[in-house]
Coordinates of C-alpha atoms in Angstrom, one line a residue:
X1 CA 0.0 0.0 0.0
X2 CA 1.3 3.3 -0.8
X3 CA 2.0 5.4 2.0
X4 CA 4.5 8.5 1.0
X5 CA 4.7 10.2 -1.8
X6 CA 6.3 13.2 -3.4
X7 CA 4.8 16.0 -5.9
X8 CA 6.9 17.6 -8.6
X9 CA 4.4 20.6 -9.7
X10 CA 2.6 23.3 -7.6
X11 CA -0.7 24.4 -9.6
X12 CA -4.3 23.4 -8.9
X13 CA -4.6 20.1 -9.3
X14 CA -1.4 19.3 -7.3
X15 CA -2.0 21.5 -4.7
X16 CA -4.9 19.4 -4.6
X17 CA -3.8 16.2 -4.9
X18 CA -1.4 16.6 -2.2
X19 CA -4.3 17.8 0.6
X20 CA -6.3 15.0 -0.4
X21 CA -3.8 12.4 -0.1
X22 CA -2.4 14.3 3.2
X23 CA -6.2 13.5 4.6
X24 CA -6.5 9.6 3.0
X25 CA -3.1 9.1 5.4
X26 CA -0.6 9.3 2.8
X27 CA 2.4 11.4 3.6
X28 CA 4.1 13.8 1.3
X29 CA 7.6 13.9 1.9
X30 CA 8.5 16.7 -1.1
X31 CA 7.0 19.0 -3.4
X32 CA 9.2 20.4 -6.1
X33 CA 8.6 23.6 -8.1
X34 CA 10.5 26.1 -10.2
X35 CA 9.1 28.5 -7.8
X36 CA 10.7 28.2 -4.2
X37 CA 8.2 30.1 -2.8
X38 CA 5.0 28.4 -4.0
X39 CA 6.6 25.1 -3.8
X40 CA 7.3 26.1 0.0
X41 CA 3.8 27.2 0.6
X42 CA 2.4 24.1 -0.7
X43 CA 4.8 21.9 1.5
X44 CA 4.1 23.9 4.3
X45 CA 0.3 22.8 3.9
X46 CA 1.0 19.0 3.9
X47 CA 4.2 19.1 6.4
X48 CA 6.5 18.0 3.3
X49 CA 10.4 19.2 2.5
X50 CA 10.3 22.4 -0.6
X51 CA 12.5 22.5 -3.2
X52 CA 13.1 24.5 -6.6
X53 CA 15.8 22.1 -8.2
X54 CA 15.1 18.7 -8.8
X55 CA 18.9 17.6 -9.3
X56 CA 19.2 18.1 -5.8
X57 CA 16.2 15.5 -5.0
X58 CA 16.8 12.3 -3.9
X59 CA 13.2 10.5 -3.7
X60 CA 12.2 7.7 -1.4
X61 CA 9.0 8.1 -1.5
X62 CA 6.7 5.1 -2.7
X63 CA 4.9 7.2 -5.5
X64 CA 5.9 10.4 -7.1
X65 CA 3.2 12.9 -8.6
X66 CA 4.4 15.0 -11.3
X67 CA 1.6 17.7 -12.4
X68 CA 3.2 20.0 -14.4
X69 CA 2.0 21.8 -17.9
X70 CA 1.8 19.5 -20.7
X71 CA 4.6 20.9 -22.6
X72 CA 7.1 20.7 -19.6
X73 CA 6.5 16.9 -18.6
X74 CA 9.5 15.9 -21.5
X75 CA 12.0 18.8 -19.8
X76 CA 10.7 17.4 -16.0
X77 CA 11.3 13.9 -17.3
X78 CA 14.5 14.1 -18.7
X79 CA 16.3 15.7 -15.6
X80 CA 14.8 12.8 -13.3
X81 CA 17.6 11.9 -11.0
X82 CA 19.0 8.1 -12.0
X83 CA 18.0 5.6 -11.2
X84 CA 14.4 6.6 -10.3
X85 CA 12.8 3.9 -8.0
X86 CA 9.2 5.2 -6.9
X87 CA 6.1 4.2 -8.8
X88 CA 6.3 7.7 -11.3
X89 CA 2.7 9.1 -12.4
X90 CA 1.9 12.4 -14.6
X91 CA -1.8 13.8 -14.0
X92 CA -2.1 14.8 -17.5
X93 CA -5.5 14.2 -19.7
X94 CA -3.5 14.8 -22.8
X95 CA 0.1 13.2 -22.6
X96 CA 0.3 9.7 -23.6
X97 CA 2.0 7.3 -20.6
X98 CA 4.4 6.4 -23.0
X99 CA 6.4 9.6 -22.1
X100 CA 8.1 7.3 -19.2
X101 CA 9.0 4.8 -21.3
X102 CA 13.1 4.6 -21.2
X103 CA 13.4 6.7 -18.5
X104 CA 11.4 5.3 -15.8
X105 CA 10.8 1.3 -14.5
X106 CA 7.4 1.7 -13.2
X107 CA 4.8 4.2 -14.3
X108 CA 1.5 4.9 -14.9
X109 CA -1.0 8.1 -15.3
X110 CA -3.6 9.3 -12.2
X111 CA -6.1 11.5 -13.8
X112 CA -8.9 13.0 -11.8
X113 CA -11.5 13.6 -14.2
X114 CA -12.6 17.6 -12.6
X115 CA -12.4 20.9 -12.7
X116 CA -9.7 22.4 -9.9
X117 CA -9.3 26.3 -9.1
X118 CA -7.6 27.3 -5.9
X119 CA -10.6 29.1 -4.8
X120 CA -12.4 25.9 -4.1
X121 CA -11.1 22.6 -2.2
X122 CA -12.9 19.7 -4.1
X123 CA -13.8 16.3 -2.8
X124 CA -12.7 13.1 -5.1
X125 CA -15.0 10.9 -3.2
X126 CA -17.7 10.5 -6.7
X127 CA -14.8 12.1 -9.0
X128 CA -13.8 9.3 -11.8
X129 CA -10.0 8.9 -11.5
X130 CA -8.5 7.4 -14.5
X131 CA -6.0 4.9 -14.6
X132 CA -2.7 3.8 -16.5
X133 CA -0.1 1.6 -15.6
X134 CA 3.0 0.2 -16.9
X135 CA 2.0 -3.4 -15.5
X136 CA -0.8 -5.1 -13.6
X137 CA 1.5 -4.9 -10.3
X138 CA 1.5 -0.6 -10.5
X139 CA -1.6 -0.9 -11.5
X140 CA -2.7 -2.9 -9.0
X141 CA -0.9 0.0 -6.6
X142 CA -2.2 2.8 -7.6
X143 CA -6.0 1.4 -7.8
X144 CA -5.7 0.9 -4.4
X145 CA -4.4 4.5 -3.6
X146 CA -7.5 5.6 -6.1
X147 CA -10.0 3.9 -4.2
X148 CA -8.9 5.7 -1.0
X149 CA -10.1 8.8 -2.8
X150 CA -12.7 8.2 -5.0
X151 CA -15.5 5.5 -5.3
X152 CA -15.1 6.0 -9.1
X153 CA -12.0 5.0 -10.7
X154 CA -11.5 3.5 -14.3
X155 CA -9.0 1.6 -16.0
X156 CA -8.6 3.3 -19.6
X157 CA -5.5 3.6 -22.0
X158 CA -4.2 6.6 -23.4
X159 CA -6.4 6.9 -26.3
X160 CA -9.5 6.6 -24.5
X161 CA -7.9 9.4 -22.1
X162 CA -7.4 12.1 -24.5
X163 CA -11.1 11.5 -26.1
X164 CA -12.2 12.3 -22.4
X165 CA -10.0 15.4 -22.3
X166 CA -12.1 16.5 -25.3
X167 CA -14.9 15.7 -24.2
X168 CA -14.2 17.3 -21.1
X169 CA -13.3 20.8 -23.1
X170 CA -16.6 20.4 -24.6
X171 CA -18.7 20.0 -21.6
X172 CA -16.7 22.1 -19.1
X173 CA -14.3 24.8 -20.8
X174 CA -16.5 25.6 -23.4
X175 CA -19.8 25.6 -21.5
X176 CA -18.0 28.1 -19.0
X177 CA -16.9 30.0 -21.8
X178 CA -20.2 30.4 -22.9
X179 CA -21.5 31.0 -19.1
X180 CA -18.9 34.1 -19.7
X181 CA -20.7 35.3 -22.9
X182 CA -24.1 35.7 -21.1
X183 CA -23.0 37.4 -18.5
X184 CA -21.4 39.7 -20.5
X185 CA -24.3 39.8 -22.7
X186 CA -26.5 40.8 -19.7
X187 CA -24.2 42.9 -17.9
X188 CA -24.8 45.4 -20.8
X189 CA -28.5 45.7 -20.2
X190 CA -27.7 46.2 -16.5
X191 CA -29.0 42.6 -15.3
X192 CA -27.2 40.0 -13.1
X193 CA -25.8 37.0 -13.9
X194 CA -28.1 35.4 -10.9
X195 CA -30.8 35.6 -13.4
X196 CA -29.4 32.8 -15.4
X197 CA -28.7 30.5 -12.0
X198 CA -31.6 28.4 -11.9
X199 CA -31.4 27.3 -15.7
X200 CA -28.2 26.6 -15.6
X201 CA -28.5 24.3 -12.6
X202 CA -31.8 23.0 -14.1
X203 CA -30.3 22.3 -17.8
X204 CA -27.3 20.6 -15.7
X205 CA -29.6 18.1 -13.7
X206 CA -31.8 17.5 -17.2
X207 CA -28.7 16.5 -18.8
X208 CA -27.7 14.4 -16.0
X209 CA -30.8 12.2 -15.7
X210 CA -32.4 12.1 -19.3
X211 CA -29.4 12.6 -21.6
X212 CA -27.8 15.8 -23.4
X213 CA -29.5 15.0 -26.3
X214 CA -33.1 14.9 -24.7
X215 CA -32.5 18.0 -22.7
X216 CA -31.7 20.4 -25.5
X217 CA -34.1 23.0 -25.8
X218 CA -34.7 26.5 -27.2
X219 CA -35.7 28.0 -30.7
X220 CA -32.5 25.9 -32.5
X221 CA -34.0 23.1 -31.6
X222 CA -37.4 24.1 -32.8
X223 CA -36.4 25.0 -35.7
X224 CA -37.6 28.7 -35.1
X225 CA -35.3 30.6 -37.6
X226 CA -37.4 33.9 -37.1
X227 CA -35.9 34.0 -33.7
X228 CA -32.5 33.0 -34.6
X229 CA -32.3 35.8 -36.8
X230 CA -33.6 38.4 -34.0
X231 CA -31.3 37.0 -31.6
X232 CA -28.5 37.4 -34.3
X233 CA -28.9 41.1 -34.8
X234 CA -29.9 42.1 -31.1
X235 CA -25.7 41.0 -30.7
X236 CA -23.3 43.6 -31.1
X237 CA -20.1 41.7 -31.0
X238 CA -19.2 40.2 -34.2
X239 CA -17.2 37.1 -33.0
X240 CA -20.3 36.4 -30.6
X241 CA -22.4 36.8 -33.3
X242 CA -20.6 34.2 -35.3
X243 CA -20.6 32.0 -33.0
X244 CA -24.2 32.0 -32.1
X245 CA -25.0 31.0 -35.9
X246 CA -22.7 28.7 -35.6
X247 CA -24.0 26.6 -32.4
X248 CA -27.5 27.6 -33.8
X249 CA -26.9 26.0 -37.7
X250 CA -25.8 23.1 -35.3
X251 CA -28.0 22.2 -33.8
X252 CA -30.5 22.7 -36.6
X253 CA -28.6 20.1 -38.2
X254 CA -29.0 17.8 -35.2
X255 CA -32.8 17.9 -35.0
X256 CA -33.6 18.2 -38.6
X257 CA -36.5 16.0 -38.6

C-alpha cells in the first residue's frame, strides 16, 4: 500500500492532490517547483520538504506525482535523478503514458477527471479517477491509492484518455466560456448573472438524468429561424455573433426532422 509520496508541480490540481492524499493518510515527503516560494507554501500545507531544483532530490518516497504543464513533462522527465525507484505518475488528460518509457521502471497516469481552481477545495469521493499503468502490479498499486479517494476509478488507456480530455473541453471549458458570454451579454443591459442560475442548474440536472440529447431546448432546436435571426442582430459583437450561428446552424442540423 502506498503510503508517501512526493509532488513535482505546484498548480491546482497538485495542490490538490497533495491535501487530499495528506487526509487519506498518505504522507508527502517533497514537493518540487521552479518556484521556491509556492513550492514552499504548498509543503508547508502538507508538512512536506520544498525545493526549486530537482537535481538536488533524492526520492524515497513510494509514488511520485508530477503535475506539471503538458509541454514541460519531456524537460521534467529528462532531468529525473537516476535511477528513479518510486512508482512515477503524470496527471495529464492529454500526454500519452508512453512519455516514461526509457526513462522510468514503473509508471502509470492518475487522472482526476474535474475541474480544480484554488478558490475551491474539491472532494474526489464521486470524482472518476482514470488509470494507466506500466504493468498489472503498478496498476494494482495505484488502484488501491484511487479507491482511497474516489469510489469511481477506471481503468482506460491513453487513447481513451485524450477523447475524455475533449470531451471534457466540450462540456466544461467551453460551456463556462459560454457562461462568460451571457454574463457579459447581460451585464450590458444592467442585469445579473443570478438571473441565469436556476437554468443553468436546471439544464445541468436535465442532462444528468435524461441525456444531453433529450434536454436540449430552445428556438435551435425548434427550428424557429425567425428567432434566430432576431437573436443574431440584437448581438453587437461580431465574434459572438458568429458564434451564435454557428451553435444555432448546429443544432438545426441535429434535430432536422
Amino acid at each position: 500500500m502506498i503510503t508517501t509520496a512526493s509532488i513535482i508541480g505546484t498548480g491546482n490540481v497538485a495542490a490538490h492532490l497533495a491535501a487530499l492524499l495528506n487526509c487519506a493518510g498518505v504522507h508527502i515527503d517533497m514537493v518540487v517547483g521552479r518556484d521556491i516560494t509556492r513550492a514552499r507554501l504548498l509543503a508547508n500545507s502538507v508538512e512536506a520538504v520544498a525545493f526549486d531544483n530537482l537535481r538536488n532530490c533524492v526520492f524515497n518516497s513510494q509514488l511520485l506525482i508530477i503535475s506539471v504543464s503538458d509541454d514541460a513533462y519531456s524537460e521534467v522527465i529528462s532531468q529525473l535523478p537516476q535511477p528513479i525507484t518510486p512508482i512515477v505518475v503524470h496527471t495529464s488528460g492529454s500526454v500519452a503514458m508512453n512519455i516514461f518509457e526509457s526513462k522510468v521502471q514503473n509508471f502509470g497516469v492518475f487522472y482526476p477527471l474535474q475541474t480544480f481552481s484554488t478558490e475551491k477545495q474539491v472532494s474526489l469521493n464521486h470524482v472518476p479517477v482514470c488509470l494507466e499503468a506500466s504493468s498489472d502490479n503498478v496498476y494494482a498499486e495505484l488502484e488501491a491509492l484511487a479507491i482511497r479517494l474516489s469510489s469511481d476509478v477506471y481503468k482506460i488507456n491513453s487513447y481513451q484518455r485524450q477523447q475524455i480530455h475533449i470531451a471534457a473541453v466540450f462540456g466544461c471549458n467551453f460551456v463556462n466560456f459560454l457562461y462568460c458570454s451571457a454574463k457579459e451579454l447581460l451585464q450590458k443591459s444592467n442585469l445579473p448573472f443570478e438571473l441565469l442560475h436556476p437554468l443553468i442548474l436546471e439544464t445541468a440536472r436535465k442532462a444528468i438524468e435524461v441525456g444531453p440529447e433529450n434536454a436540449q431546448t430552445g428556438p435551435a432546436k425548434r427550428g424557429d429561424v425567425n428567432i434566430i435571426d432576431k437573436h443574431h442582430l440584437l448581438i453587437d459583437d461580431p465574434e459572438l455573433k458568429a458564434l451564435y450561428l454557428l451553435l444555432s446552424n448546429q443544432i438545426l442540423n441535429k434535430y432536422d426532422s
